[in-house]
Coordinates of C-alpha atoms and ligand atoms in Angstrom, one line a residue:
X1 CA 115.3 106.0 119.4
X2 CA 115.5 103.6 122.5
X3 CA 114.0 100.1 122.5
X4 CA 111.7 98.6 125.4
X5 CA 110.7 95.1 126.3
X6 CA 107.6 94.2 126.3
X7 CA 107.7 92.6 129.9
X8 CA 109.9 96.0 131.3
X9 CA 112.4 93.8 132.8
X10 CA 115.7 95.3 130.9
X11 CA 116.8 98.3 130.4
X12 CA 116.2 100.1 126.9
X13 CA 118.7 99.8 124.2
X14 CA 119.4 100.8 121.1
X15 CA 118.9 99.6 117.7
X16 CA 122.2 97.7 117.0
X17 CA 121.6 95.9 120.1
X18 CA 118.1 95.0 119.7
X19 CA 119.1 93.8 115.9
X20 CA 121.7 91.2 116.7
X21 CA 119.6 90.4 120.1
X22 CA 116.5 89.2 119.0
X23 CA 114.5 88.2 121.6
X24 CA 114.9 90.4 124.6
X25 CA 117.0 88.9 127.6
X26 CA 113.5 89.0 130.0
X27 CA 111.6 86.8 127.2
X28 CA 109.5 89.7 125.7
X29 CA 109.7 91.8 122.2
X30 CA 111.7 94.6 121.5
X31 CA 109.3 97.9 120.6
X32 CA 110.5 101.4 120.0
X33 CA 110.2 103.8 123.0
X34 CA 107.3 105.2 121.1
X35 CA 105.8 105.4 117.5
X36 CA 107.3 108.6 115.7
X37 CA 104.6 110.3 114.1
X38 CA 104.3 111.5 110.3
X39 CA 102.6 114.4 109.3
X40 CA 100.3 114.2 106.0
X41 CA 103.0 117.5 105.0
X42 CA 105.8 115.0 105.3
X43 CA 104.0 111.9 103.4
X44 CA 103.2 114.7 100.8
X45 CA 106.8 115.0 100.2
X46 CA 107.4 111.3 100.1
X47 CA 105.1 111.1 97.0
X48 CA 107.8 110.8 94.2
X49 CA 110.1 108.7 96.4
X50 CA 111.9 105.3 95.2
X51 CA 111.3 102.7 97.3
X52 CA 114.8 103.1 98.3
X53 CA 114.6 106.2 99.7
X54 CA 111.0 106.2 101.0
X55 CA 112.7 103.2 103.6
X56 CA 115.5 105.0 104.0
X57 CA 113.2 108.1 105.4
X58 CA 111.1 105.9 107.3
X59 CA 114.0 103.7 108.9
X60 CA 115.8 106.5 109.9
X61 CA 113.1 107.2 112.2
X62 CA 113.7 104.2 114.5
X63 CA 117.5 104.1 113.8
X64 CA 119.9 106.9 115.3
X65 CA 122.9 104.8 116.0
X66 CA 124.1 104.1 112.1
X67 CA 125.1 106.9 110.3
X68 CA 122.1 108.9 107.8
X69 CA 124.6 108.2 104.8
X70 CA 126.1 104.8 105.8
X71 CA 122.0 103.7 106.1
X72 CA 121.1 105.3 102.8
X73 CA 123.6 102.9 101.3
X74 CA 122.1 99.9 102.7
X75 CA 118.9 101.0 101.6
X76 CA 119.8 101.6 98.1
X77 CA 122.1 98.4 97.9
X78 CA 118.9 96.4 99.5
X79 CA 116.4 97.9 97.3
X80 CA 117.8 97.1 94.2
X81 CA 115.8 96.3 90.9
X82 CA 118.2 93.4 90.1
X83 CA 117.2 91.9 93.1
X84 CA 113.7 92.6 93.0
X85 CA 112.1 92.0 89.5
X86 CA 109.4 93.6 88.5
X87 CA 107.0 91.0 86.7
X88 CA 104.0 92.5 85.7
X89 CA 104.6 90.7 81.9
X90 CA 104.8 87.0 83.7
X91 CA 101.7 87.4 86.3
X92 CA 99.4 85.6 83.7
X93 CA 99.7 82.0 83.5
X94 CA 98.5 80.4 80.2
X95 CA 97.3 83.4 77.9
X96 CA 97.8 86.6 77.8
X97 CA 95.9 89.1 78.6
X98 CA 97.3 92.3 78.0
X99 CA 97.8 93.1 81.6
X100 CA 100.0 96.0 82.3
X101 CA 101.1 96.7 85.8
X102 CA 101.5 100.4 87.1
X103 CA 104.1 100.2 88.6
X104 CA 108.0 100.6 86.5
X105 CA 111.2 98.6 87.2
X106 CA 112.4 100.5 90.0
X107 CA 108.8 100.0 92.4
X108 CA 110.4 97.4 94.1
X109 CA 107.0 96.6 95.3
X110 CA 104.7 97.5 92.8
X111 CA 100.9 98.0 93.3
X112 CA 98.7 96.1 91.0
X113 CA 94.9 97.1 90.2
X114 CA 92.8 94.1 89.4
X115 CA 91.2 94.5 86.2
X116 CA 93.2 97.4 85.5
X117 CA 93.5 98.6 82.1
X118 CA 95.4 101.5 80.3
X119 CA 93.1 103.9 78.5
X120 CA 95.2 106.5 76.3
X121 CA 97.6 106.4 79.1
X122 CA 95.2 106.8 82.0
X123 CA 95.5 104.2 84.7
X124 CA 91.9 103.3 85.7
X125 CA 91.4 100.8 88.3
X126 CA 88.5 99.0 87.6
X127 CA 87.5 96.7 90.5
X128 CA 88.8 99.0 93.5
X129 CA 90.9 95.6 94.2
X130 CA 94.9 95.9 94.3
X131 CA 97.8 93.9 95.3
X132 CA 100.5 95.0 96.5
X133 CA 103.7 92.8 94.7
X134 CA 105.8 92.1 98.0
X135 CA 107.3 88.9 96.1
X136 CA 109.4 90.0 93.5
X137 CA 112.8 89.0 95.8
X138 CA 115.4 86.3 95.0
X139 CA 112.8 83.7 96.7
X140 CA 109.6 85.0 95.5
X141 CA 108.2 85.6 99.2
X142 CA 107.4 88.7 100.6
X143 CA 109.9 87.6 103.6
X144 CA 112.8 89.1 101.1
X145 CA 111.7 92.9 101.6
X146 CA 112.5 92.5 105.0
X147 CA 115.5 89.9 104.9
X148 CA 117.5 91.2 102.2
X149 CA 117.8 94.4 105.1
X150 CA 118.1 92.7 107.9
X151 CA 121.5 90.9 106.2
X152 CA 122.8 94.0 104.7
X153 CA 122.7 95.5 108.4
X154 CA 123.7 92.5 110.0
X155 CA 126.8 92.4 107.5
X156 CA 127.6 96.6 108.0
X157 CA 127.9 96.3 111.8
X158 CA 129.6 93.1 112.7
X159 CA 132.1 94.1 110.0
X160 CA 132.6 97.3 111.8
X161 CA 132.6 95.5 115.1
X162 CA 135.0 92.6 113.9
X163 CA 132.2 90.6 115.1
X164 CA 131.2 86.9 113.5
X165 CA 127.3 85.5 114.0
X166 CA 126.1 82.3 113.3
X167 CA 122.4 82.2 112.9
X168 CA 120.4 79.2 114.0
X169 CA 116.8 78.8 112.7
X170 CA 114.4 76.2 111.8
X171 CA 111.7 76.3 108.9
X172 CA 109.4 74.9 106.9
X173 CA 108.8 76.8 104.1
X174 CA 109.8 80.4 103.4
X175 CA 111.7 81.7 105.7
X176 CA 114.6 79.4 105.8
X177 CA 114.7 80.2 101.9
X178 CA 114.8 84.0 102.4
X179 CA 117.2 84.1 105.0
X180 CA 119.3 82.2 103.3
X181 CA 119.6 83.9 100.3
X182 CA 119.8 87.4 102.2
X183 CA 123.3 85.6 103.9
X184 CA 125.0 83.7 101.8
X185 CA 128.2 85.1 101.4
X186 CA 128.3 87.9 103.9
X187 CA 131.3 88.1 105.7
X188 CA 131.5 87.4 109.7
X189 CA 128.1 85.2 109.2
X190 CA 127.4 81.5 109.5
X191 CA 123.7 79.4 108.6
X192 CA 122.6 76.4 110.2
X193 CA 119.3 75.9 109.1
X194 CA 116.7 73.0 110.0
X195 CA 114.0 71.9 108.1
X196 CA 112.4 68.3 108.5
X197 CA 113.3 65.8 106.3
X198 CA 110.5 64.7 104.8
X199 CA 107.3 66.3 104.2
X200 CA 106.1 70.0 104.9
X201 CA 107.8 71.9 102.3
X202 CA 106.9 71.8 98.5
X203 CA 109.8 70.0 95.7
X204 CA 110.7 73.9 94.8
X205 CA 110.8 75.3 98.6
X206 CA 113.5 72.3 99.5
X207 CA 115.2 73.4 96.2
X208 CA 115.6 77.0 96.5
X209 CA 117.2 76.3 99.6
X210 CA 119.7 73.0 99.5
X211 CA 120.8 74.2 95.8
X212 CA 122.8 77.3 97.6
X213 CA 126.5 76.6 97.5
X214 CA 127.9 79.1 99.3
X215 CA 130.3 77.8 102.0
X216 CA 128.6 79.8 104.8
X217 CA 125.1 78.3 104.5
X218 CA 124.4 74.9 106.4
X219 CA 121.5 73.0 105.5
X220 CA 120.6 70.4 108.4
X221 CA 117.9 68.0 107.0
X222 CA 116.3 66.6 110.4
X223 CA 114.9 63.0 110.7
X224 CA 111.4 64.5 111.9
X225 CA 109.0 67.2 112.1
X226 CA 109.0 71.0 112.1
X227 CA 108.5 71.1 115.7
X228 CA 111.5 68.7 116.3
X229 CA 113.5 71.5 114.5
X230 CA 112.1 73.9 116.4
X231 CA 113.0 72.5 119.8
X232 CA 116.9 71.6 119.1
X233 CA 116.8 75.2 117.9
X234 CA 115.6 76.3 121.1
X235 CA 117.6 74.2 123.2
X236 CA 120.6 75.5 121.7
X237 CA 119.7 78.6 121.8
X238 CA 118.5 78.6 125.2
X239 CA 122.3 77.2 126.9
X240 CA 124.1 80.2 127.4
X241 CA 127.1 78.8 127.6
X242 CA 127.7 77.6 124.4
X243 CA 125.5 80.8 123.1
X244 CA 127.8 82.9 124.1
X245 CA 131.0 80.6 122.8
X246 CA 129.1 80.3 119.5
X247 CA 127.7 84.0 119.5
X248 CA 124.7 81.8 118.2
X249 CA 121.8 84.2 116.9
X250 CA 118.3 84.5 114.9
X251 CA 116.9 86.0 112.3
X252 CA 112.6 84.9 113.2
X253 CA 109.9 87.4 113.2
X254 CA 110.5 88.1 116.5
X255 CA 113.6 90.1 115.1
X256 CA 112.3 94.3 115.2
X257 CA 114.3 95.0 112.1
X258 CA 112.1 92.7 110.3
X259 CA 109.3 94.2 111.0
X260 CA 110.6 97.8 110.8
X261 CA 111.3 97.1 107.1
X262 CA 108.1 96.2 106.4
X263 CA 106.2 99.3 107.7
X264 CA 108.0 101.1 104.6
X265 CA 105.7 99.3 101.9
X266 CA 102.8 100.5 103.9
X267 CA 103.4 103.7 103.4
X268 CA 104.5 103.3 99.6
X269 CA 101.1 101.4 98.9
X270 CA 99.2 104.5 100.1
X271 CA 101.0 106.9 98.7
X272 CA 100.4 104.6 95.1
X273 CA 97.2 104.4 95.3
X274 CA 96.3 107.7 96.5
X275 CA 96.6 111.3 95.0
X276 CA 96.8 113.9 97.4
X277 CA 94.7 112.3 101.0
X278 CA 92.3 110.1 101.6
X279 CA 92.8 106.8 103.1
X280 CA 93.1 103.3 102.4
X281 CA 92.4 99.6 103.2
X282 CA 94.5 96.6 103.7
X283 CA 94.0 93.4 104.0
X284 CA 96.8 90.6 105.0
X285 CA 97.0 86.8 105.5
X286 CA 99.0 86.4 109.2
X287 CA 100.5 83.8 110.3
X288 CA 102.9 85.1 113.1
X289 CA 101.2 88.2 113.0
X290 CA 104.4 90.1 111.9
X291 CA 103.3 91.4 108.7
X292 CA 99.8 92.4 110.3
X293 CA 101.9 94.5 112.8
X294 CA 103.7 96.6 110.6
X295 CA 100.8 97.8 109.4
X296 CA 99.4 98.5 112.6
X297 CA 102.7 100.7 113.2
X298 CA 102.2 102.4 110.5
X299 CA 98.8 103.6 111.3
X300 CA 100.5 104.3 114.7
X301 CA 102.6 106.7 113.3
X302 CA 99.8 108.4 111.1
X303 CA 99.3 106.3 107.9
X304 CA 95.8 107.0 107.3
X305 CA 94.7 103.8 106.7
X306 CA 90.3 103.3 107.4
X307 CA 90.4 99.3 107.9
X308 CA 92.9 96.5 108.3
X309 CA 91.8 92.8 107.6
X310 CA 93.9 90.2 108.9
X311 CA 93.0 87.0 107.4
X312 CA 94.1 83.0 108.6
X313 CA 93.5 80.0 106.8
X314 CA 91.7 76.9 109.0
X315 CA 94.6 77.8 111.8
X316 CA 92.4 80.4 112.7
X317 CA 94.2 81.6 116.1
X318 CA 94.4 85.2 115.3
X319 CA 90.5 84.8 113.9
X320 CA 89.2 84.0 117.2
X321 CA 91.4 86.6 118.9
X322 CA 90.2 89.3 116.7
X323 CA 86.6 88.4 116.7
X324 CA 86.4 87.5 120.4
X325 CA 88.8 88.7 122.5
X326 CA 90.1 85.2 123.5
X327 CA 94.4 84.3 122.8
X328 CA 94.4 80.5 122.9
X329 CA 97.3 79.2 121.1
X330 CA 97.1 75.6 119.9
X331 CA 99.2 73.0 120.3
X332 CA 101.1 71.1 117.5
X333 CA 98.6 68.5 117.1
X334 CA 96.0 70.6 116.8
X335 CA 97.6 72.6 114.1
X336 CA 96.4 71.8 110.9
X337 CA 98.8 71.1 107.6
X338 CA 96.9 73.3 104.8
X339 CA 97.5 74.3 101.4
X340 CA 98.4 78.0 102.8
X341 CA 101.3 76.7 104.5
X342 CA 103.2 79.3 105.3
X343 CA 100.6 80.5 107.9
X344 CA 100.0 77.3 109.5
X345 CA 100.7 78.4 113.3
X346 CA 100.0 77.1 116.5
X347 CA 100.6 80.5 118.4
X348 CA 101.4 84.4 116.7
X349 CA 104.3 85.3 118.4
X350 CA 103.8 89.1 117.3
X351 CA 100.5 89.6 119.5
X352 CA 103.0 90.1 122.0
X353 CA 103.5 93.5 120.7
X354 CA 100.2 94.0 119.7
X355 CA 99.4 93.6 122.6
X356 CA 101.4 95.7 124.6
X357 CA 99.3 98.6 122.8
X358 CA 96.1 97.2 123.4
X359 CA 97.6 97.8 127.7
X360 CA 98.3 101.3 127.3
X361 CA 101.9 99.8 127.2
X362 CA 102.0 99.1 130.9
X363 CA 104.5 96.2 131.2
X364 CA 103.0 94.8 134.2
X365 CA 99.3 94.1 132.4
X366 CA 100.9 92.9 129.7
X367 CA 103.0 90.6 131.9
X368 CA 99.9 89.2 133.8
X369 CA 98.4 88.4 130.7
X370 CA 101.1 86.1 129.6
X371 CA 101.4 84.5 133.3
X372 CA 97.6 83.3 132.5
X373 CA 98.8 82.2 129.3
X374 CA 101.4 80.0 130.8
X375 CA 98.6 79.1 133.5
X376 CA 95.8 78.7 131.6
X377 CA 96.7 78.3 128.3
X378 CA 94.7 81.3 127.3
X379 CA 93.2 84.8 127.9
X380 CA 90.5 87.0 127.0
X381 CA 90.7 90.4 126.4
X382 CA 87.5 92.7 128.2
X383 CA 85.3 94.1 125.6
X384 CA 86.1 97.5 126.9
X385 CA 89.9 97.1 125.8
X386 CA 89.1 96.1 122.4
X387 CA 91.4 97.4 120.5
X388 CA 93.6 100.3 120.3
X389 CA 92.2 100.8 116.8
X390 CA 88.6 99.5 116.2
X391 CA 88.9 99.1 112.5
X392 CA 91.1 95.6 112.9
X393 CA 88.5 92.8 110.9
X394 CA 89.5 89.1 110.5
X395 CA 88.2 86.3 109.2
X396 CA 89.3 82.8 107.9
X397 CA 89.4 80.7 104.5
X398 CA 89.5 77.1 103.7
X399 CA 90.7 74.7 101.0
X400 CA 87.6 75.0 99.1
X401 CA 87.8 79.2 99.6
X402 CA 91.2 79.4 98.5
X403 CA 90.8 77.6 95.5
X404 CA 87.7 79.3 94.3
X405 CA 89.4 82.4 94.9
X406 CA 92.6 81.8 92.9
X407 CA 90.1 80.8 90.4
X408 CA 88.0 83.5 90.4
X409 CA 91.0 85.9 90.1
X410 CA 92.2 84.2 87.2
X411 CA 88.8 84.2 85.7
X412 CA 87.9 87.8 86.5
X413 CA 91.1 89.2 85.9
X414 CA 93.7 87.3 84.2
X415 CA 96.2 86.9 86.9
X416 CA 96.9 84.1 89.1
X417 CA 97.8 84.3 93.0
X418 CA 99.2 82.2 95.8
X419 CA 97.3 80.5 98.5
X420 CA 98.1 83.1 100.9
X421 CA 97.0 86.2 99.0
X422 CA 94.1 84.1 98.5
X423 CA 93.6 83.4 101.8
X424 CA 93.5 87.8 102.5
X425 CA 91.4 87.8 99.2
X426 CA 88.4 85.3 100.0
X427 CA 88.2 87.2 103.5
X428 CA 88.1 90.0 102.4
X429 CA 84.7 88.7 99.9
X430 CA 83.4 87.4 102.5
X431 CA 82.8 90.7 104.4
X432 CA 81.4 94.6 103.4
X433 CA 84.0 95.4 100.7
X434 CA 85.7 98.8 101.1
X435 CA 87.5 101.0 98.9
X436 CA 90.3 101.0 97.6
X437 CA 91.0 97.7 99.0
X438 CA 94.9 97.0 99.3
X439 CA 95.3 92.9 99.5
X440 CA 99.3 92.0 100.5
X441 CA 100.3 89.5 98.0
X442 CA 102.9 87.3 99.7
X443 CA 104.1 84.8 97.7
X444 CA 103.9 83.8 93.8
X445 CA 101.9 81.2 92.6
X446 CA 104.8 79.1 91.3
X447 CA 105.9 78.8 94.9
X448 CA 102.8 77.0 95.1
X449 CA 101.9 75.1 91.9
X450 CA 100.4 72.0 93.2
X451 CA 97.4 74.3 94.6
X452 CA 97.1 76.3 91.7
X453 CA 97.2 73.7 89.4
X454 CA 94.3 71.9 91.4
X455 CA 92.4 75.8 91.3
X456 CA 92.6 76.2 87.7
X457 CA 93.9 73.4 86.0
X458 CA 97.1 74.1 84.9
X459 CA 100.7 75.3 86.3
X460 CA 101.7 78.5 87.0
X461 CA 104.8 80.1 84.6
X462 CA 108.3 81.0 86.4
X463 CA 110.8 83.1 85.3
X464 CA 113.5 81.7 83.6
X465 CA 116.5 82.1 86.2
X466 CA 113.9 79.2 88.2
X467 CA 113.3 76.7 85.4
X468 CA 115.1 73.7 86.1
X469 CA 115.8 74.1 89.8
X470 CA 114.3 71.2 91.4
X471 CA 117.2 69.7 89.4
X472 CA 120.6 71.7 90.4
X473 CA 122.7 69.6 92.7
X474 CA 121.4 70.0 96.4
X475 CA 123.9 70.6 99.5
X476 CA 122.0 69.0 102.8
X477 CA 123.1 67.0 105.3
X478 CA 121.0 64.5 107.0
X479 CA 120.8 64.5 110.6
X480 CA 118.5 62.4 113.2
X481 CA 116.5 64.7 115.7
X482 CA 119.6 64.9 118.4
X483 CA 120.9 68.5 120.0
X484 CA 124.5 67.4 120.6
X485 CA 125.0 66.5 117.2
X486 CA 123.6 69.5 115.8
X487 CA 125.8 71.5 118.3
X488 CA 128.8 69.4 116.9
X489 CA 127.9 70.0 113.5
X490 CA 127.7 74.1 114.5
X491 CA 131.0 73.7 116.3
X492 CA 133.0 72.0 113.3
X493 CA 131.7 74.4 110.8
X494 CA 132.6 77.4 112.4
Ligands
PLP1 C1 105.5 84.2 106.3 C2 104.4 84.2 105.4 C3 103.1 84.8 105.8 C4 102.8 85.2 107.2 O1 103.5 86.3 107.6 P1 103.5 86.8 109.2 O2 104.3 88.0 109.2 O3 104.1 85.6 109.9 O4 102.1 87.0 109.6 C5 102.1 84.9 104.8 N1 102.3 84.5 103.5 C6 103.5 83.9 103.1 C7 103.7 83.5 101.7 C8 104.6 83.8 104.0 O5 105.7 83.3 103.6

């Protein structure tokens, strides 16, 4: 498998390149070639699959330049029950309800049925409703299926090329967190991550991440806001010079392998929630649209799935896009700070590769669509063009939604969610409900306990190995907004 940009100006590559690249060198997305397809014969054979080897099937398919056995390693030392606890005992917060997940030790990412309850044995799903548990990772985000890969394959071929990287990002929330914890320690591999000094992030977000002590992680505290963070990062990035000294790379959502991980779960929610065909439904709160965009690759290659719901909170960018046609990014002012934070985006840098399907994956259109972007701030997709796949809904929740959602979960059926998964949950209420209904559940509540306290009036429960971290001794250093000192901070502690 060869990798394109988006924009056609380079020349295709292959996976290894496109992993430690990133961004392509023209300033578009790295897609494959074209979407392998998967026959309902095959997915029938994937049925008893771990998770482990269901990715290591599906990767495979968009990586020919590792070896099959060398990959099946990563996949089974990624997709390890040890680092991704299954939890169905600690989903309920206060009382107990007897709730037993389907799913066993090994599922990685187990599928939940709302109101499910055993019956001599039988599983019967009650409400048609099931989330799909994509936070059981060290940081209790869904951004762990993906990251916990990306290291182990960033780790496997620097070390075979003698190579060092030292990975640059900004955050403010859970991707700083889960990129962290998917590095720290590897070999050949630096972090210098920026997050803004005050505000933003919640007491156990800033914890998870300035409690690591690992030598190789860097935590830069910026005097200002996210978008402050973001633009040193991009300055830095964007000199080649000292680039290229620094071999300076980036782990965003931009990154394929990221989203190549997270096609897998796709396919392991449908083949868990159906017997032998039939199809199924998803819904997913998008921020950056990457999560959204595996699915739409899976369906790409075959994954019968009838509808996809993309849900926003009040930052409703992708809303509008999907209901009207019109792309108009916001700027950071106009970005509102919400209780779903982790989706509050002023642009979806994903679409891009959306997109690029919705043109018949002719560069050129794709191209003069982002040249209006950059002229006009915005563009509008022609009825006839909308979309490659009809059955894309979307709609958005509030403050108010989100609450009364996590509260009506709880209520209904015992277990409490995040803001996000409520976000996917009230949108999906708000529309015709179809079955079954598969919502993405991308964070747990604890992440989140100021909302969910507010929704229902008491904290969420954490597993013990988190109790008491707001307290561990935090490594950060303290910087004022200024790209030559961050650079002399990279250069001194490589
Ligand atoms: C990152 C994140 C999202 C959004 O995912 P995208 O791939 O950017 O659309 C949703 N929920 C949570 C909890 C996240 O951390």
């Amino acid at each position: 498998m060869k990798y394109i940009s988006t924009r056609g100006g380079v020349p295709a590559v292959s996976f290894r390149e496109v992993l430690l690249a990133g961004l392509a060198p023209d300033g578009g997305l790295y897609v494959p070639e074209y979407y392998p397809k998967v026959s309902g014969e095959q997915m029938a054979k994937w049925r008893d699959l771990s998770y482990a080897d269901l990715s290591f099937e599906i990767i495979s398919l968009f990586v020919d330049d590792i070896l099959p056995a060398t990959l099946k390693e990563i996949c089974s030392k990624t997709y390890d029950s040890k680092k991704f606890r299954y939890r169905a005992p600690e989903r309920v917060g206060g009382r107990s309800t007897g709730f037993v997940g389907d799913g066993n030790v090994n599922d990685i990412t187990p599928l939940i049925w709302l109101g499910q309850t055993i019956r001599r044995g039988h599983i019967k799903p009650d409400s048609g409703l099931a989330l799909l548990e994509l936070s059981n990772g060290p940081t209790l985000a869904f951004k762990d299926v993906a990251l916990q890969l990306v290291g182990n394959l960033f780790e496997y071929v620097l070390g075979e090329n003698g190579q060092t990287l030292n990975i640059l990002g900004a955050t403010s929330g859970d991707t700083g967190s889960a990129a962290e914890y998917a590095l720290r320690g590897k070999r050949g591999i630096n972090v210098f991550m920026l997050s803004p000094h005050a505000g933003g992030m919640s007491a156990f977000q800033k914890a998870q991440m300035y409690s690591l002590q690992d030598a190789n992680i860097h935590n830069i505290a910026i005097r200002g806001t996210f978008d402050e963070c973001q633009d040193i990062v991009k300055s830095v990035a964007e000199e080649a010079p000292f680039r290229e000294e620094y071999r300076i790379g980036a782990v965003n959502s931009m990154n394929w392998a990221r989203i190549m991980a997270q096609i897998v779960y796709y396919f392991k929610a449908y083949l868990a929630a159906t017997k032998d065909d039939g199809s199924v439904n998803f819904a997913v709160p998008s921020g950056n649209f990457g999560n959204a965009h595996a699915c739409h690759v899976a369906r790409m290659m075959g994954l019968p799935v009838d509808s996809l719901t993309i849900a926003t909170n009040e930052n409703d960018v992708l809303d509008v896009f999907f209901r009207t046609g019109v792309y108009r990014p916001r700027n950071q002012a106009e970005t509102h700070i919400t209780s779903s934070p982790s989706i509050d985006i002023a642009k979806a840098s994903n679409l891009e590769r959306f997109m690029f399907d919705v043109v018949s994956r002719d560069p050129g259109e794709l191209c003069r669509y982002w040249d209006l972007l950059k002229k006009d701030g915005s563009f509008k997709v022609p009825e006839s063009m909308r979309y490659v796949n009809p059955r894309i809904r979307s709609g958005m929740s509030t403050h108010s939604d989100r609450l009364e959602t996590i509260k009506h979960i709880y209520k209904e059926y015992g277990t409490l969610i995040d803001p996000h998964t409520a976000d996917a949950i009230s949108v999906v209420h708000s529309g015709i409900l179809r079955f079954p209904m598969i919502v993405m559940e991308t964070a747990q509540p604890c992440k989140f306990a100021d909302t969910v306290r507010e929704a229902v009036g008491f904290e969420p429960q954490r597993r013990d190995s988190f109790c008491g971290l707001e307290d561990l001794p935090q490594r950060v250093t303290v910087m004022d907004p200024d790209v030559l000192a961050v650079k002399k901070f990279i250069a001194e502690h490589v």
